[in-house]
Amino acid sequence: MRHFAERGAPDENGILSLGWHGPYRAIAQDYSGPGSPYWAAKGLFGLALPADHPVWTAVEEPLPVERGDFARVVRAPGWLVSGTRADGVVRVVNHGTDHSHPGSGAGRRAAVRAAGLLDGHVPAPGG
């Protein structure tokens, strides 16, 4: 948390912005809005669980990719998730949330491509 707070998130008014270190609209998708960072913050709520909660006390189990190669379909978002044990890499292929028409240049993939994220490289803030 400190990493982001020391680099401009939240802003001078205490508001979370669309971006890692302050506003960076190029990383946002068409449907992203001012409340999106707050929805994302829900992922951190688990950190507020008490120390005796099973999340913290249960015996750690190996991840699927640590047990072997796997592939799973996650129907609701339209994902294919696969992993290879040899390199430990888990991949998500998205077949469900890009509802643009092929060749239109619109939609999520165009925005992500423009931001340089399809190849796993995130541009520097402001650049």
XYZ file of N, CA and C in Angstrom:
381
model
N 0.817 -1.176 0.000
C 0.000 0.000 0.000
C 0.875 1.260 0.000
N 1.922 1.223 0.802
C 2.794 2.385 0.883
C 3.406 2.714 -0.485
N 3.772 1.669 -1.229
C 4.355 1.862 -2.556
C 3.465 2.767 -3.405
N 2.162 2.484 -3.439
C 1.250 3.268 -4.264
C 0.952 4.630 -3.640
N 0.788 4.666 -2.339
C 0.489 5.937 -1.661
C 1.621 6.944 -1.851
N 2.866 6.485 -1.854
C 4.009 7.378 -2.022
C 4.198 7.832 -3.467
N 3.430 7.265 -4.398
C 3.580 7.594 -5.816
C 2.317 8.186 -6.434
N 1.451 8.764 -5.622
C 0.327 9.512 -6.158
C -1.030 8.837 -6.127
N -1.147 7.712 -5.478
C -2.460 7.074 -5.340
C -2.701 6.836 -3.855
N -3.669 7.434 -3.281
C -4.686 8.330 -3.827
C -4.137 9.726 -4.117
N -4.969 10.521 -4.810
C -4.532 11.869 -5.184
C -4.576 12.820 -3.995
N -4.323 14.092 -4.244
C -4.270 15.086 -3.163
C -5.594 15.265 -2.431
N -6.694 14.804 -3.043
C -8.011 14.866 -2.396
C -8.400 13.547 -1.739
N -7.485 12.577 -1.746
C -7.773 11.283 -1.148
C -8.591 10.362 -2.034
N -8.665 10.663 -3.327
C -9.466 9.891 -4.270
C -8.562 8.953 -5.065
N -8.998 7.703 -5.212
C -8.271 6.771 -6.069
C -8.553 7.113 -7.519
N -7.544 7.004 -8.355
C -7.701 7.330 -9.769
C -7.535 6.077 -10.618
N -7.796 6.208 -11.895
C -7.585 5.104 -12.832
C -6.133 5.146 -13.275
N -5.309 4.320 -12.682
C -3.884 4.283 -12.959
C -3.147 3.728 -11.756
N -1.913 3.319 -11.962
C -1.130 2.748 -10.869
C -0.623 3.817 -9.915
N -0.009 4.849 -10.475
C 0.589 5.927 -9.682
C -0.079 7.232 -10.084
N -1.316 7.405 -9.727
C -2.053 8.585 -10.151
C -2.762 8.321 -11.470
N -3.405 9.335 -12.014
C -4.197 9.144 -13.233
C -3.359 8.682 -14.419
N -3.861 7.659 -15.116
C -3.252 7.177 -16.353
C -4.363 6.504 -17.147
N -5.120 7.306 -17.865
C -6.332 6.858 -18.546
C -6.052 5.771 -19.586
N -4.856 5.723 -20.158
C -4.549 4.735 -21.192
C -4.643 3.303 -20.675
N -4.504 3.094 -19.378
C -4.570 1.737 -18.828
C -6.007 1.305 -18.579
N -6.929 2.257 -18.559
C -8.335 1.957 -18.279
C -9.042 1.417 -19.517
N -10.095 0.662 -19.290
C -10.913 0.152 -20.379
C -12.145 1.038 -20.529
N -12.854 0.879 -21.653
C -13.982 1.747 -21.962
C -15.006 1.823 -20.842
N -15.245 0.726 -20.167
C -16.272 0.693 -19.133
C -15.768 1.182 -17.778
N -14.475 1.482 -17.655
C -13.920 1.931 -16.385
C -14.423 3.326 -16.055
N -14.696 3.529 -14.802
C -15.173 4.829 -14.349
C -14.568 5.180 -13.004
N -14.990 6.287 -12.426
C -14.393 6.750 -11.165
C -14.511 5.749 -10.021
N -15.510 4.876 -10.056
C -15.672 3.899 -8.990
C -14.860 2.634 -9.186
N -14.270 2.455 -10.363
C -13.532 1.220 -10.652
C -12.421 0.921 -9.655
N -11.605 1.903 -9.251
C -10.563 1.583 -8.268
C -11.136 1.079 -6.945
N -12.338 1.533 -6.597
C -12.939 1.088 -5.347
C -13.421 -0.357 -5.456
N -13.930 -0.741 -6.618
C -14.286 -2.138 -6.836
C -13.029 -2.994 -6.769
N -11.937 -2.532 -7.361
C -10.683 -3.282 -7.336
C -10.161 -3.412 -5.907
N -10.370 -2.386 -5.100
C -9.884 -2.408 -3.718
C -10.555 -3.504 -2.899
N -11.713 -3.975 -3.337
C -12.372 -5.062 -2.613
C -11.465 -6.287 -2.523
N -10.564 -6.425 -3.470
C -9.626 -7.539 -3.434
C -8.708 -7.500 -2.228
N -8.589 -6.350 -1.605
C -7.719 -6.201 -0.430
C -8.472 -6.399 0.882
N -9.791 -6.528 0.823
C -10.569 -6.649 2.049
C -10.167 -7.854 2.884
N -9.687 -8.906 2.237
C -9.266 -10.090 2.975
C -8.170 -9.806 3.978
N -7.398 -8.756 3.738
C -6.331 -8.399 4.670
C -6.878 -7.953 6.022
N -8.163 -7.618 6.059
C -8.779 -7.176 7.306
C -9.305 -8.345 8.142
N -9.204 -9.564 7.628
C -9.670 -10.721 8.391
C -8.820 -10.906 9.638
N -9.444 -11.354 10.734
C -8.671 -11.528 11.973
C -7.613 -12.621 11.831
N -6.611 -12.547 12.667
C -5.470 -13.474 12.597
C -5.882 -14.933 12.769
N -6.988 -15.199 13.454
C -7.403 -16.588 13.679
C -8.371 -17.102 12.597
N -8.588 -16.319 11.549
C -9.479 -16.747 10.468
C -8.821 -17.895 9.679
N -9.624 -18.848 9.166
C -9.052 -19.970 8.389
C -8.216 -19.541 7.184
N -8.481 -18.365 6.653
C -7.658 -17.880 5.536
C -6.187 -17.833 5.937
N -5.922 -17.472 7.188
C -4.546 -17.344 7.669
C -4.052 -18.594 8.377
N -4.969 -19.441 8.919
C -4.546 -20.566 9.744
C -4.572 -21.918 9.027
N -5.264 -22.016 7.900
C -5.350 -23.295 7.181
C -3.976 -23.699 6.652
N -3.776 -24.991 6.538
C -2.530 -25.514 5.989
C -2.469 -25.150 4.505
N -1.352 -24.584 4.097
C -1.181 -24.183 2.701
C -1.165 -25.410 1.797
N -1.901 -25.305 0.696
C -1.956 -26.384 -0.288
C -1.268 -25.917 -1.562
N -0.711 -26.866 -2.325
C -0.069 -26.455 -3.584
C -1.095 -25.911 -4.574
N -0.667 -24.948 -5.349
C -1.506 -24.409 -6.414
C -1.650 -25.450 -7.523
N -2.706 -25.354 -8.327
C -2.850 -26.316 -9.427
C -1.606 -26.393 -10.312
N -0.973 -25.266 -10.604
C 0.211 -25.272 -11.466
C 1.408 -25.912 -10.777
N 1.391 -25.960 -9.452
C 2.468 -26.630 -8.717
C 2.283 -28.151 -8.694
N 1.049 -28.606 -8.962
C 0.762 -30.043 -8.999
C 0.961 -30.637 -10.384
N 0.850 -29.801 -11.422
C 0.999 -30.303 -12.787
C 0.355 -29.355 -13.785
N 0.505 -29.678 -15.053
C -0.124 -28.873 -16.103
C -1.642 -28.968 -15.958
N -2.344 -27.903 -16.300
C -3.798 -27.915 -16.196
C -4.410 -26.944 -17.194
N -5.684 -27.154 -17.454
C -6.488 -26.231 -18.253
C -7.903 -26.285 -17.707
N -8.496 -25.111 -17.512
C -9.862 -25.025 -16.990
C -10.617 -23.925 -17.725
N -11.892 -24.182 -17.960
C -12.776 -23.173 -18.534
C -13.509 -22.496 -17.382
N -13.511 -21.164 -17.385
C -14.292 -20.387 -16.427
C -15.401 -19.745 -17.249
N -16.572 -20.352 -17.221
C -17.639 -19.986 -18.146
C -18.156 -18.564 -18.001
N -18.400 -18.093 -16.787
C -19.049 -16.783 -16.622
C -18.310 -15.662 -17.348
N -16.999 -15.502 -17.168
C -16.320 -14.442 -17.912
C -15.838 -14.880 -19.291
N -15.951 -16.169 -19.610
C -15.495 -16.654 -20.908
C -13.991 -16.824 -20.984
N -13.386 -17.350 -19.927
C -11.932 -17.506 -19.867
C -11.527 -18.965 -20.031
N -10.356 -19.151 -20.620
C -9.643 -20.427 -20.579
C -8.386 -20.158 -19.757
N -8.240 -20.845 -18.638
C -7.083 -20.675 -17.760
C -6.249 -21.940 -17.853
N -4.964 -21.778 -18.147
C -4.081 -22.933 -18.240
C -2.753 -22.614 -17.572
N -2.084 -23.656 -17.152
C -0.785 -23.478 -16.522
C 0.135 -24.633 -16.849
N 1.420 -24.354 -16.846
C 2.422 -25.385 -17.084
C 3.359 -25.461 -15.893
N 3.481 -26.639 -15.363
C 4.291 -26.839 -14.167
C 5.765 -26.522 -14.406
N 6.269 -26.851 -15.588
C 7.699 -26.690 -15.873
C 8.173 -25.257 -15.674
N 7.353 -24.283 -16.069
C 7.772 -22.886 -15.917
C 6.944 -22.124 -14.883
N 5.885 -22.750 -14.357
C 5.064 -22.106 -13.341
C 4.183 -20.997 -13.862
N 4.076 -20.866 -15.171
C 3.302 -19.773 -15.762
C 1.838 -20.180 -15.896
N 0.942 -19.274 -15.450
C -0.500 -19.455 -15.610
C -0.965 -18.421 -16.619
N -1.741 -18.877 -17.601
C -2.206 -17.998 -18.678
C -3.724 -17.904 -18.643
N -4.252 -16.728 -18.958
C -5.693 -16.526 -19.077
C -5.971 -16.053 -20.495
N -6.772 -16.826 -21.217
C -7.192 -16.445 -22.559
C -8.628 -15.971 -22.432
N -8.866 -14.735 -22.820
C -10.173 -14.111 -22.649
C -10.981 -14.261 -23.933
N -12.055 -15.032 -23.862
C -12.934 -15.217 -25.010
C -14.309 -14.620 -24.748
N -14.464 -13.848 -23.685
C -15.817 -13.473 -23.322
C -16.117 -12.030 -23.070
N -15.127 -11.197 -22.771
C -15.486 -9.847 -22.365
C -15.243 -8.791 -23.423
N -14.683 -9.165 -24.549
C -14.486 -8.214 -25.643
C -15.668 -8.358 -26.598
N -16.581 -7.410 -26.530
C -17.803 -7.503 -27.329
C -17.783 -6.582 -28.537
N -16.609 -6.177 -28.976
C -16.533 -5.318 -30.153
C -16.621 -6.168 -31.415
N -16.880 -5.527 -32.527
C -16.940 -6.215 -33.801
C -15.532 -6.336 -34.378
N -15.187 -7.505 -34.911
C -13.843 -7.684 -35.472
C -13.524 -6.609 -36.512
N -12.331 -6.048 -36.420
C -11.892 -5.040 -37.370
C -12.357 -3.639 -37.074
N -13.172 -3.460 -36.029
C -13.708 -2.123 -35.748
C -12.679 -1.227 -35.067
N -11.666 -1.825 -34.469
C -10.685 -1.029 -33.736
C -11.206 -0.576 -32.385
N -12.416 -0.976 -32.044
C -13.020 -0.568 -30.768
C -12.920 -1.711 -29.768
N -13.257 -1.406 -28.562
C -13.345 -2.443 -27.545
C -12.078 -2.624 -26.752
N -12.134 -3.598 -25.885
C -11.090 -3.831 -24.904
C -9.739 -4.126 -25.539
N -9.678 -5.022 -26.518
C -8.370 -5.404 -27.058
C -7.665 -4.223 -27.706
N -8.424 -3.359 -28.391
C -7.797 -2.190 -29.002
C -7.226 -1.268 -27.928
N -7.985 -1.070 -26.857
C -7.519 -0.192 -25.774
C -6.302 -0.786 -25.084
N -6.343 -2.086 -24.849
C -5.219 -2.749 -24.191
C -3.992 -2.731 -25.093
N -4.201 -2.984 -26.391
C -3.083 -2.954 -27.329
C -2.470 -1.558 -27.367
N -3.309 -0.520 -27.396
C -2.812 0.856 -27.443
C -2.001 1.196 -26.196
N -2.374 0.611 -25.069
C -1.644 0.873 -23.825
C -0.404 -0.001 -23.701
N -0.167 -0.907 -24.651
C 1.024 -1.732 -24.639
C 0.959 -2.891 -23.675
N -0.249 -3.351 -23.332
C -0.364 -4.378 -22.306
C -0.492 -5.791 -22.852
N -0.744 -5.968 -24.147
C -0.929 -7.317 -24.675
C 0.331 -8.162 -24.575
N 1.477 -7.532 -24.634
C 2.712 -8.309 -24.551
C 3.280 -8.335 -23.137
N 2.498 -7.891 -22.162
C 2.929 -7.956 -20.758
C 3.775 -6.793 -20.316
N 3.935 -5.774 -21.149
C 4.722 -4.621 -20.763
C 3.795 -3.461 -20.433
N 3.973 -2.900 -19.273
C 3.171 -1.763 -18.852
C 3.976 -0.493 -19.074
N 3.402 0.487 -19.777
C 4.150 1.727 -20.019
C 4.373 2.500 -18.722
N 5.404 3.281 -18.718
C 5.686 4.117 -17.546
C 4.602 5.160 -17.398
N 4.201 5.480 -16.158
C 3.169 6.502 -15.973
C 3.525 7.796 -16.688
N 2.536 8.337 -17.365
C 2.726 9.601 -18.085
C 3.422 9.445 -19.419
N 3.711 8.211 -19.851
C 4.444 8.066 -21.099
C 3.880 7.104 -22.063
